[in-house]
Amino acid sequence: MAKKALVVDHVSMKFNLNRERPGSVRELLSRIRHGRLRDEFWALKDINFSLEKGDRIGILGLNGSGKSTLLKVIAGVFKPTEGTVKRYGKVVPLLELGAGFEKQYTGRENIYLYGTVLGYDKDFLDQHYDQIVEFSGLGKFIDVPIMNYSSGMRSKLGFSIATAVNPEILILDEVLSVGDVRFRRKSMRKIKSMMENETTVLFVSHSIHQVKRICNKAMILQNGKMIAMGDIDEIADIYEEMYGLERARLARKSRREARKARRFAVQQLEAAMLAVEEKISESGRSVLEEASKVLQTAEDYISGNSKAVEEKVKVLGEAAKVLEEAANRAAEDPEAVEQALRALKETSDCAAASFKEMKTAEIIAGEALLPPANQENPIKSDEKKENINL
Amino acid sequence: MLIQLKKSWKQFLSRRTLLKELVVKGIKLKYRRSYLGVLWSLLEPILRTIVYTIVFGTLLGRGGPDYPLFILCGRLLYSYFAASTKAATKSIGKNASLIRKVYVPKYLYPMSSVLSNYVTFLISLIVIIPLAIYGGVSFHLTAFGIIVPLIIILCMSYGVGLILATIGVFFRDIEYIWDVALMVIMYTAAIFYDPSRLIKSGYGWLLELNPLYALIQNFRNCIFGEAMDSQLLLYSAGFSIVVLIVGHLLFYKQQDKFILYI
């Protein structure tokens, strides 16, 4: 385990802008005068990292941050201006699928041509030919010249050829968005199965969700510099924060709202419970007090006065009367109990409402965090939220 | 140095399949969608030779049944040289989409264009047989000697091709300049006239400078049953080695920059 798969050692890449040839002698002279003959641009600056076997790294960054340049340097298409790249094993780049095809060739011929370009030999391609055709789903179209293919068919064929074997290092540049839904799912499965075979994957995508699903590591590029690299979750959080992604912001907002609602509900509930408790204990205490007083009196009568039984009986009757009165009063008291119950109901209603509010807020938050299944508009959830507020 | 050479040889071997595939592609695409296909590589030189024989045979007053064979020998070598160097010039730009996506040793592109033309060229050599019979030129053992100019012309075309391919990336105008240069080379290669006449006129140095002339002369000598001119042989061989070395050095020095210009 932990075998090295790729070492990118202090790689920098410089481009000369103004590469376009001057259109005329005058233009050339003016360029010399303004010193614009050599306008340098560093697409990558001192990129330094290494990957182990089986690592899947997502490369994040805005357009022009150097993602594709980095992939091309790793694929060996660009030679870095400074630094070195060490690859341990076969690299299969999936950059703009099907771009290396010969238009006049049929699908069959292109399998052999593109396959050998990727470094497979003829025997290998003979063995895997059927598998490639089957995976591409092209069927009888395989003997039709590529120029008559749709772009989706071309991409499918390109993907099928490139992934015919398990390469040690696989480079994916936004390629998972090609083809129809079925093929996309199929290719995703294929890549997943490759990952089980300890393939090292470098993956560029603007969909942080896709990156999260595939990768275990990630890095962020900004203006050609690597500003963060590490565990996927950690980096994804940094990335979202950095670029204030609209969706992430909305999600955070509704999450905050939900938390607030929940806090409010709990507060209300607590207050209500307290009130009920107070009410109940108050009336209960007064009844008990009354009763004990009556009892005390009765006892006094019994123990203290043994002169006449009649008198005792009379007193007892009196005590009973008092007791009855106390009981009546207790019966009367239900108003207080009822009041307390009403207060309880009110407060619990209130609590339920705030609970409901909290639930909806949470649903919105959850939806906002979901993947953009059909490029779902974040505005939609925004609208929903406003409705609730109303 | 030796280790490096060994390493690049090993790399070359590992890319053999790709080279073969590229060569086959060059041949296939050349004749794709034509009814006669590869037959054209035989038909085309015959038809050309007929035209040249009629035009120059009457114009220059040069006749004789072996004149078509004389023209054919020169014409075949020249058209191979012209076609392969032209193809090599464009080879990098033509494969730009591939170069931008996948790493492949870049010399394979000019090499494959030189080689695929070489294959059709070798096939077209068959045409020599009927024209030799027509011209009454009998078979000589020296004919086996054509293998020497054939090897030299391959090296020369590849060397020149490498140089042109490198220049072609940065300076596209070379395509048109080379067209003109090829015309000069054709007229100074004594394809349809007797070189002795030009030598007599004092412009002989033009012929002697032209390495293709040296090759064509020796090729003809072999076919017509004469001994090869050792001086011309040496010159053409030396020239090939020089362009091969220069071409390689130039190409290897510049190849990493190609990607930025295509």
XYZ file of C-alpha atoms in Angstrom:
652
model
C 0.000 0.000 0.000
C 0.804 3.671 -0.196
C 2.785 3.224 -3.372
C 3.529 6.396 -5.240
C 1.605 6.902 -8.434
C 2.431 10.435 -9.445
C 4.913 13.031 -8.271
C 4.558 16.578 -9.495
C 7.698 18.342 -8.428
C 7.745 22.148 -8.428
C 6.120 22.419 -11.831
C 5.743 25.798 -13.490
C 4.452 26.537 -16.946
C 5.037 29.729 -18.826
C 3.284 30.883 -21.962
C 4.164 33.723 -24.237
C 1.167 35.810 -25.053
C 1.192 37.766 -28.284
C 2.075 34.569 -30.026
C -0.061 35.611 -32.929
C 2.258 36.667 -35.695
C 2.268 40.385 -36.384
C 0.017 41.071 -39.330
C 2.329 43.583 -40.923
C 5.771 45.072 -40.650
C 4.257 48.193 -39.104
C 2.587 46.181 -36.403
C 5.831 44.384 -35.691
C 7.635 47.713 -35.307
C 4.973 49.062 -32.995
C 5.206 45.934 -30.912
C 8.931 46.323 -30.589
C 8.483 49.961 -29.635
C 5.971 49.139 -26.941
C 7.958 46.226 -25.713
C 5.097 43.851 -26.210
C 7.162 41.363 -28.113
C 7.287 39.061 -25.161
C 4.338 39.100 -22.872
C 4.807 36.322 -20.399
C 2.106 34.530 -18.568
C 2.593 31.893 -15.918
C -0.241 29.439 -16.217
C 1.167 27.300 -13.428
C 3.415 28.404 -10.640
C 5.375 26.009 -8.510
C 2.844 23.202 -8.283
C 4.088 20.587 -5.906
C 2.250 17.459 -4.819
C 2.299 13.718 -5.011
C -0.398 11.084 -5.207
C -0.479 7.540 -3.996
C -1.945 4.566 -5.781
C -5.711 4.652 -5.643
C -5.955 8.335 -4.790
C -8.717 10.200 -6.531
C -8.045 13.890 -6.592
C -10.496 16.543 -7.677
C -8.975 19.675 -9.119
C -11.094 22.716 -8.391
C -10.778 26.263 -9.576
C -12.374 28.904 -11.720
C -11.954 29.102 -15.487
C -8.398 30.020 -16.336
C -6.984 28.933 -13.027
C -4.714 26.414 -14.719
C -6.638 23.175 -14.241
C -6.465 21.983 -17.821
C -2.874 23.116 -18.191
C -1.960 21.051 -15.159
C -3.719 18.009 -16.592
C -1.941 18.446 -19.907
C 1.405 18.724 -18.160
C 0.640 15.507 -16.304
C -0.504 13.841 -19.525
C 2.823 14.818 -21.104
C 1.292 17.023 -23.763
C 2.912 20.133 -22.333
C 6.473 20.058 -21.196
C 6.729 22.124 -18.024
C 8.928 25.195 -18.176
C 10.314 24.279 -14.778
C 10.083 21.227 -12.612
C 9.390 17.605 -13.405
C 6.515 15.153 -13.428
C 7.123 11.523 -12.543
C 4.475 9.029 -13.557
C 4.463 5.513 -12.235
C 2.519 3.528 -14.770
C 0.377 4.069 -17.789
C -1.442 7.368 -18.153
C -4.693 7.485 -20.068
C -5.941 10.997 -20.651
C -9.597 11.561 -21.378
C -9.384 15.121 -22.610
C -12.073 16.216 -25.039
C -13.122 12.752 -26.078
C -12.833 11.746 -29.652
C -10.683 14.673 -30.657
C -7.961 12.389 -31.989
C -10.145 10.554 -34.438
C -9.582 10.412 -38.159
C -12.810 11.627 -39.708
C -12.597 9.528 -42.843
C -11.986 6.349 -40.899
C -14.797 4.104 -39.788
C -15.436 3.434 -36.139
C -13.633 0.119 -36.420
C -10.516 1.670 -37.950
C -10.549 4.432 -35.390
C -10.574 1.906 -32.565
C -7.274 0.604 -33.862
C -5.824 4.022 -34.668
C -6.815 5.734 -31.427
C -6.013 2.623 -29.452
C -2.454 2.541 -30.724
C -2.120 6.259 -30.112
C -3.002 5.558 -26.496
C -0.306 2.921 -26.492
C -2.236 -0.341 -26.766
C -0.836 -2.937 -29.142
C -2.704 -4.734 -31.855
C -3.176 -8.036 -30.027
C -4.664 -6.216 -27.099
C -7.069 -4.337 -29.334
C -8.030 -7.549 -31.138
C -8.873 -9.109 -27.808
C -10.830 -6.143 -26.525
C -12.462 -5.130 -29.770
C -15.839 -6.698 -29.026
C -15.871 -5.318 -25.538
C -15.122 -1.810 -26.803
C -17.862 -1.938 -29.411
C -20.334 -3.316 -26.939
C -19.588 -0.688 -24.340
C -19.856 2.115 -26.874
C -23.309 0.858 -27.852
C -22.675 1.821 -31.467
C -23.679 -1.554 -32.874
C -23.931 -1.546 -36.632
C -22.664 2.023 -36.885
C -19.170 0.805 -36.136
C -18.470 0.416 -39.859
C -19.635 3.901 -40.738
C -17.060 6.690 -41.208
C -16.692 8.831 -38.124
C -17.592 11.984 -40.006
C -21.184 10.770 -40.072
C -21.275 10.274 -36.307
C -22.966 12.624 -33.924
C -20.744 14.217 -31.305
C -22.329 12.019 -28.660
C -21.468 8.874 -30.614
C -17.912 10.078 -31.024
C -17.539 10.730 -27.324
C -18.956 7.339 -26.467
C -16.491 5.614 -28.758
C -13.606 7.673 -27.391
C -14.522 6.808 -23.823
C -14.905 3.129 -24.655
C -11.480 2.910 -26.279
C -9.689 4.858 -23.599
C -11.124 2.793 -20.785
C -10.663 -0.606 -22.409
C -7.921 -1.320 -19.926
C -7.374 -0.292 -16.356
C -4.733 2.391 -16.591
C -2.654 3.260 -13.555
C -3.424 6.948 -13.936
C -6.649 8.223 -15.437
C -7.100 11.868 -16.328
C -10.678 13.089 -16.611
C -11.378 16.583 -17.816
C -15.089 17.350 -17.641
C -15.754 14.222 -19.636
C -18.459 12.793 -17.463
C -20.929 15.236 -18.892
C -20.943 13.616 -22.329
C -23.486 11.318 -23.831
C -27.022 10.680 -22.739
C -28.160 9.855 -19.230
C -27.781 6.144 -19.749
C -24.266 6.360 -21.048
C -23.339 8.824 -18.331
C -24.461 6.383 -15.700
C -22.627 3.576 -17.446
C -19.402 5.541 -17.645
C -19.716 6.557 -14.016
C -20.009 2.887 -13.079
C -16.998 2.071 -15.227
C -14.919 4.708 -13.499
C -16.069 3.483 -10.115
C -14.994 -0.046 -10.998
C -11.645 1.296 -12.158
C -11.190 3.020 -8.851
C -11.577 -0.284 -7.102
C -8.591 -1.463 -9.088
C -6.391 1.154 -7.466
C -6.422 3.458 -10.447
C -5.246 6.935 -9.612
C -7.731 9.468 -10.891
C -7.262 13.148 -11.607
C -10.625 14.751 -12.089
C -11.582 18.227 -13.179
C -15.158 19.335 -12.899
C -17.100 22.418 -11.996
C -19.647 20.320 -10.198
C -18.444 20.090 -6.621
C -21.069 17.448 -6.087
C -19.568 15.203 -8.766
C -16.117 15.745 -7.336
C -17.366 14.818 -3.890
C -18.893 11.647 -5.229
C -15.699 10.452 -6.910
C -12.740 11.891 -5.080
C -11.125 11.396 -1.720
C -8.774 14.344 -2.081
C -8.967 17.724 -3.704
C -6.921 20.768 -4.508
C -7.803 24.327 -5.362
C -5.995 26.238 -8.055
C -6.134 29.985 -8.301
C -4.231 31.935 -10.921
C -1.925 29.000 -11.473
C -1.080 28.520 -7.848
C -2.145 25.686 -5.649
C -3.714 27.383 -2.647
C -5.055 24.345 -0.851
C -4.861 20.604 -0.975
C -6.138 17.926 1.310
C -9.153 15.916 2.268
C -12.121 16.355 -0.027
C -14.636 17.599 2.574
C -12.270 20.103 4.021
C -11.284 21.456 0.624
C -14.866 21.498 -0.623
C -15.839 23.699 2.334
C -12.973 26.057 1.638
C -13.880 26.144 -2.026
C -17.508 26.958 -1.309
C -16.556 29.646 1.100
C -13.961 31.101 -1.246
C -16.150 31.423 -4.232
C -19.420 32.089 -2.366
C -21.241 29.661 -4.535
C -24.805 30.802 -4.906
C -26.284 27.447 -4.078
C -24.097 26.929 -1.066
C -24.925 30.389 0.172
C -28.648 29.751 -0.120
C -28.284 26.476 1.651
C -26.389 28.075 4.454
C -28.998 30.809 4.731
C -31.934 28.447 5.018
C -30.005 26.316 7.426
C -29.495 29.375 9.580
C -33.173 30.215 9.354
C -34.102 26.720 10.384
C -31.840 26.883 13.350
C -33.365 30.176 14.411
C -36.902 28.793 14.126
C -35.976 25.781 16.142
C -34.480 27.910 18.864
C -37.616 30.061 18.967
C -39.870 27.018 19.188
C -37.924 25.553 22.053
C -38.064 28.834 23.887
C -41.818 29.075 23.474
C -42.346 25.547 24.601
C -40.247 26.018 27.664
C -42.111 29.166 28.628
C -45.450 27.450 28.181
C -44.473 24.489 30.306
C -43.280 26.771 33.015
C -46.543 28.702 33.000
C -48.637 25.542 33.174
C -46.600 24.140 35.965
C -46.953 27.306 37.937
C -50.671 27.461 37.477
C -51.206 23.863 38.514
C -49.019 24.009 41.542
C -50.604 27.234 42.692
C -54.199 26.001 42.748
C -53.204 22.614 44.077
C -51.323 24.169 46.900
C -54.210 26.379 47.941
C -56.642 23.426 48.022
C -54.298 21.327 50.059
C -53.671 24.123 52.458
C -57.359 24.590 52.994
C -57.914 20.889 53.561
C -55.105 20.562 56.015
C -56.419 23.546 57.926
C -59.835 21.907 58.174
C -58.306 18.678 59.269
C -56.270 20.436 61.879
C -59.334 22.056 63.259
C -61.163 18.750 63.299
C -58.325 17.068 65.115
C -58.171 19.875 67.595
C -61.773 19.432 68.256
C -61.438 15.703 68.699
C -58.375 15.668 70.903
C -58.840 18.922 72.771
C -62.557 18.808 73.562
C -63.820 15.567 75.148
C -66.667 17.187 77.104
C -69.547 16.310 75.047
C -69.901 13.901 72.143
C -72.744 15.905 70.781
C -70.564 18.846 70.709
C -67.981 16.680 68.996
C -70.469 15.548 66.450
C -71.557 19.071 65.903
C -68.002 20.145 65.490
C -67.419 17.228 63.240
C -70.372 18.247 61.148
C -68.989 21.703 61.089
C -65.667 20.340 60.035
C -67.370 18.330 57.376
C -69.094 21.451 56.238
C -65.794 23.237 56.074
C -64.363 20.308 54.233
C -67.282 20.371 51.869
C -66.754 24.006 51.379
C -63.093 23.345 50.673
C -64.083 20.668 48.214
C -66.550 23.049 46.617
C -63.887 25.592 46.414
C -61.641 23.022 44.794
C -64.479 22.235 42.374
C -64.838 25.903 41.759
C -61.129 26.165 41.268
C -61.157 24.165 37.969
C -61.475 27.510 36.372
C -57.904 28.124 37.311
C -57.013 24.641 36.093
C -58.911 25.258 32.897
C -57.144 28.521 32.452
C -53.881 26.797 32.925
C -54.861 24.133 30.399
C -55.863 26.803 27.899
C -52.535 28.482 28.311
C -50.861 25.139 27.816
C -52.773 24.481 24.592
C -52.009 27.908 23.291
C -48.365 27.614 23.947
C -48.161 24.108 22.565
C -49.922 25.297 19.375
C -47.409 28.024 19.151
C -44.635 25.525 19.627
C -46.064 23.247 16.926
C -46.232 26.132 14.471
C -42.645 27.025 15.008
C -41.712 23.377 14.688
C -43.474 23.263 11.326
C -41.696 26.372 10.180
C -38.436 24.836 11.184
C -39.221 21.656 9.247
C -39.941 23.529 5.992
C -36.813 25.537 6.380
C -34.888 22.340 6.791
C -36.450 20.854 3.653
C -35.419 23.902 1.679
C -31.965 23.635 3.027
C -31.840 19.996 2.070
C -33.100 20.704 -1.437
C -30.611 23.424 -1.961
C -27.842 21.079 -1.015
C -29.065 18.408 -3.433
C -27.273 17.954 -6.805
C -28.524 19.959 -9.743
C -30.410 17.004 -11.201
C -31.611 18.788 -14.310
C -29.664 21.951 -13.847
C -32.239 22.889 -11.287
C -32.550 26.564 -10.833
C -31.533 27.742 -7.398
C -34.058 30.540 -7.751
C -36.811 27.974 -7.382
C -35.969 27.244 -3.813
C -35.619 30.933 -3.231
C -39.209 31.433 -4.296
C -40.421 28.659 -2.092
C -38.803 30.196 0.879
C -40.426 33.513 0.220
C -43.841 31.876 0.120
C -43.317 30.512 3.538
C -42.209 33.820 4.828
C -45.436 35.298 3.544
C 25.136 8.924 -25.058
C 25.026 5.242 -25.912
C 22.578 4.564 -23.112
C 20.397 7.397 -24.310
C 20.472 6.028 -27.828
C 19.521 2.623 -26.537
C 16.686 4.132 -24.578
C 15.264 6.029 -27.523
C 15.578 2.905 -29.656
C 13.582 1.009 -27.073
C 10.981 3.747 -27.062
C 10.846 3.596 -30.820
C 10.247 -0.143 -30.708
C 7.412 0.311 -28.261
C 5.782 2.705 -30.703
C 6.161 0.433 -33.716
C 2.476 -0.428 -33.786
C 1.531 3.207 -33.794
C 3.995 3.991 -36.582
C 2.578 1.159 -38.639
C -0.947 2.348 -37.966
C -0.035 5.896 -39.039
C 1.694 4.668 -42.205
C -1.308 2.541 -43.109
C -3.551 5.513 -42.446
C -1.542 7.649 -44.861
C -1.851 5.052 -47.596
C -5.495 4.272 -46.946
C -6.611 7.870 -46.904
C -4.720 8.670 -50.083
C -6.820 6.301 -52.140
C -9.998 6.197 -50.096
C -13.141 6.678 -52.139
C -11.352 6.263 -55.473
C -12.436 3.360 -57.638
C -9.011 2.247 -58.724
C -7.370 2.706 -55.313
C -3.712 1.764 -55.116
C -3.714 1.077 -58.855
C -3.359 4.816 -59.219
C 0.182 4.590 -57.922
C 0.947 2.576 -61.064
C -1.330 4.402 -63.454
C -0.296 7.895 -62.485
C 3.434 7.558 -63.358
C 2.594 5.820 -66.637
C 0.221 8.582 -67.692
C 2.675 11.255 -66.661
C 5.454 9.574 -68.546
C 3.303 9.456 -71.661
C 2.630 13.178 -71.393
C 6.282 14.003 -70.797
C 7.387 11.790 -73.648
C 5.055 13.499 -76.059
C 5.813 17.019 -74.852
C 9.545 16.865 -74.306
C 10.229 14.173 -76.854
C 8.990 16.473 -79.594
C 10.166 19.687 -77.961
C 13.710 18.647 -77.229
C 13.929 16.308 -80.140
C 15.012 13.547 -77.868
C 13.554 10.285 -79.050
C 14.254 6.620 -78.900
C 12.235 3.796 -77.367
C 14.128 3.999 -74.071
C 13.263 7.669 -73.545
C 10.045 6.895 -71.563
C 12.046 4.708 -69.212
C 14.608 7.471 -68.852
C 11.901 9.931 -67.838
C 10.122 7.466 -65.585
C 13.241 6.774 -63.502
C 13.746 10.438 -62.783
C 10.088 11.181 -62.372
C 9.448 8.402 -59.862
C 12.255 9.472 -57.570
C 11.385 13.123 -57.841
C 7.676 12.619 -57.140
C 8.470 10.542 -54.106
C 10.824 13.175 -52.780
C 8.351 15.982 -53.467
C 5.315 14.189 -52.051
C 7.004 12.968 -48.892
C 8.678 16.261 -48.014
C 5.441 18.145 -48.638
C 3.514 15.715 -46.462
C 6.148 15.968 -43.727
C 5.917 19.772 -43.757
C 2.233 19.597 -43.002
C 2.386 16.566 -40.734
C 2.570 18.424 -37.418
C -0.219 20.851 -38.201
C -2.395 18.079 -39.585
C -2.132 16.044 -36.411
C -2.541 19.054 -34.138
C -5.688 17.738 -32.516
C -3.899 14.550 -31.538
C -0.760 16.309 -30.355
C -2.838 18.528 -28.091
C -4.504 15.582 -26.388
C -2.114 12.688 -26.049
C 1.606 12.415 -25.684
C 3.112 10.658 -28.677
C 6.735 11.066 -29.809
C 6.311 13.788 -32.369
C 8.859 12.568 -34.893
C 6.409 9.773 -35.681
C 4.291 12.204 -37.660
C 6.883 13.296 -40.263
C 8.297 9.772 -40.227
C 4.971 8.162 -40.973
C 4.205 10.592 -43.796
C 7.598 9.872 -45.359
C 7.100 6.140 -44.944
C 3.551 5.899 -46.270
C 4.662 7.726 -49.404
C 7.595 5.353 -49.571
C 5.318 2.339 -49.653
C 3.299 3.638 -52.597
C 6.546 4.700 -54.225
C 7.934 1.167 -53.965
C 4.743 -0.218 -55.447
C 4.952 2.215 -58.339
C 8.457 0.949 -59.158
C 6.741 -2.030 -60.804
C 5.962 0.275 -63.718
C 9.640 0.194 -64.654
C 9.325 -3.400 -65.878
C 6.852 -2.847 -68.747
C 8.625 0.335 -69.832
C 11.975 -1.428 -69.818
C 10.525 -4.140 -72.034
C 9.019 -1.451 -74.267
C 12.359 0.356 -74.441
C 14.234 -2.825 -75.194
C 16.392 -2.421 -72.125
C 17.419 -5.873 -71.031
C 17.757 -6.941 -67.435
C 21.143 -6.417 -65.857
C 22.401 -7.649 -62.518
C 23.226 -4.041 -61.704
C 19.471 -3.481 -61.350
C 19.727 -4.881 -57.866
C 21.882 -1.876 -57.095
C 18.820 0.378 -57.046
C 18.477 -0.583 -53.440
C 21.297 1.843 -52.609
C 19.704 5.004 -54.037
C 16.381 3.795 -52.665
C 17.761 3.733 -49.132
C 19.540 7.029 -49.564
C 16.424 8.778 -50.854
C 14.446 7.559 -47.853
C 17.028 9.007 -45.458
C 17.205 12.210 -47.425
C 13.448 12.655 -47.528
C 13.161 12.013 -43.805
C 15.988 14.418 -42.988
C 14.599 17.179 -45.177
C 11.129 16.338 -43.908
C 12.214 16.822 -40.297
C 13.715 20.211 -41.077
C 10.650 21.329 -43.017
C 8.259 19.995 -40.383
C 10.057 21.997 -37.702
C 10.098 25.177 -39.733
C 6.504 24.592 -40.837
C 5.249 24.833 -37.278
C 6.595 28.324 -36.700
C 6.578 29.634 -40.234
C 3.706 28.350 -42.294
C 4.880 30.178 -45.408
C 7.476 27.473 -45.856
C 4.858 25.326 -47.611
C 4.686 27.754 -50.508
C 8.382 28.472 -50.539
C 9.077 24.766 -50.662
C 6.719 24.399 -53.635
C 8.885 26.835 -55.550
C 12.067 25.190 -54.348
C 10.746 21.827 -55.511
C 10.222 23.272 -58.966
C 13.844 24.385 -59.058
C 14.918 20.959 -57.862
C 12.832 19.283 -60.541
C 14.278 21.318 -63.378
C 17.821 20.863 -62.154
C 17.474 17.130 -61.679
C 17.710 16.219 -65.373
C 14.468 14.312 -65.382
C 13.521 14.759 -69.019
C 16.676 16.055 -70.632
C 20.114 14.741 -71.160
C 22.342 16.088 -68.408
C 25.337 16.258 -70.721
C 23.756 19.125 -72.629
C 23.408 21.237 -69.517
C 26.902 20.366 -68.374
C 28.247 21.517 -71.711
C 26.392 24.824 -71.400
C 28.307 25.735 -68.254
C 25.408 25.380 -65.842
C 26.568 21.936 -64.824
C 27.258 23.084 -61.265
C 23.507 23.404 -60.784
C 23.167 19.695 -61.392
C 26.095 18.839 -59.205
C 24.592 20.788 -56.315
C 21.355 18.909 -56.584
C 21.526 15.729 -54.495
C 18.403 14.440 -56.170
C 20.186 14.620 -59.501
C 22.949 12.457 -58.079
C 20.400 9.914 -56.901
C 18.496 9.866 -60.169
C 21.699 9.432 -62.151
C 22.760 6.436 -60.111
C 19.286 4.966 -60.172
C 19.252 5.204 -63.954
C 22.714 3.715 -64.173
C 21.517 0.690 -62.264
C 18.457 0.222 -64.474
C 20.329 0.795 -67.712
C 23.026 -1.614 -66.692
C 25.826 0.794 -66.020
C 28.064 1.178 -63.008
C 27.157 3.706 -60.360
C 29.039 6.980 -60.270
C 30.934 6.793 -56.999
C 31.351 10.549 -56.679
C 27.644 11.183 -57.081
C 26.897 8.312 -54.744
C 29.165 9.728 -52.095
C 27.691 13.173 -52.486
C 24.099 11.994 -52.162
C 24.902 9.732 -49.233
C 26.851 12.473 -47.474
C 24.073 14.960 -48.079
C 21.499 12.556 -46.629
C 23.510 11.977 -43.495
C 23.999 15.698 -42.983
C 20.294 16.553 -43.390
C 19.390 13.616 -41.185
C 21.613 14.879 -38.378
C 20.620 18.513 -38.807
C 16.968 17.537 -39.033
C 17.115 15.500 -35.855
C 18.949 18.150 -33.880
C 16.562 20.866 -35.033
C 13.470 18.792 -34.453
C 14.479 17.605 -31.011
C 15.424 21.067 -29.907
C 12.155 22.605 -30.987
C 9.601 19.842 -30.519
C 8.523 20.867 -27.031
C 7.529 24.260 -28.374
C 5.319 22.843 -31.133
C 2.319 22.578 -28.881
C 2.343 26.323 -28.304
C 2.196 27.137 -31.989
C -0.241 24.656 -33.482
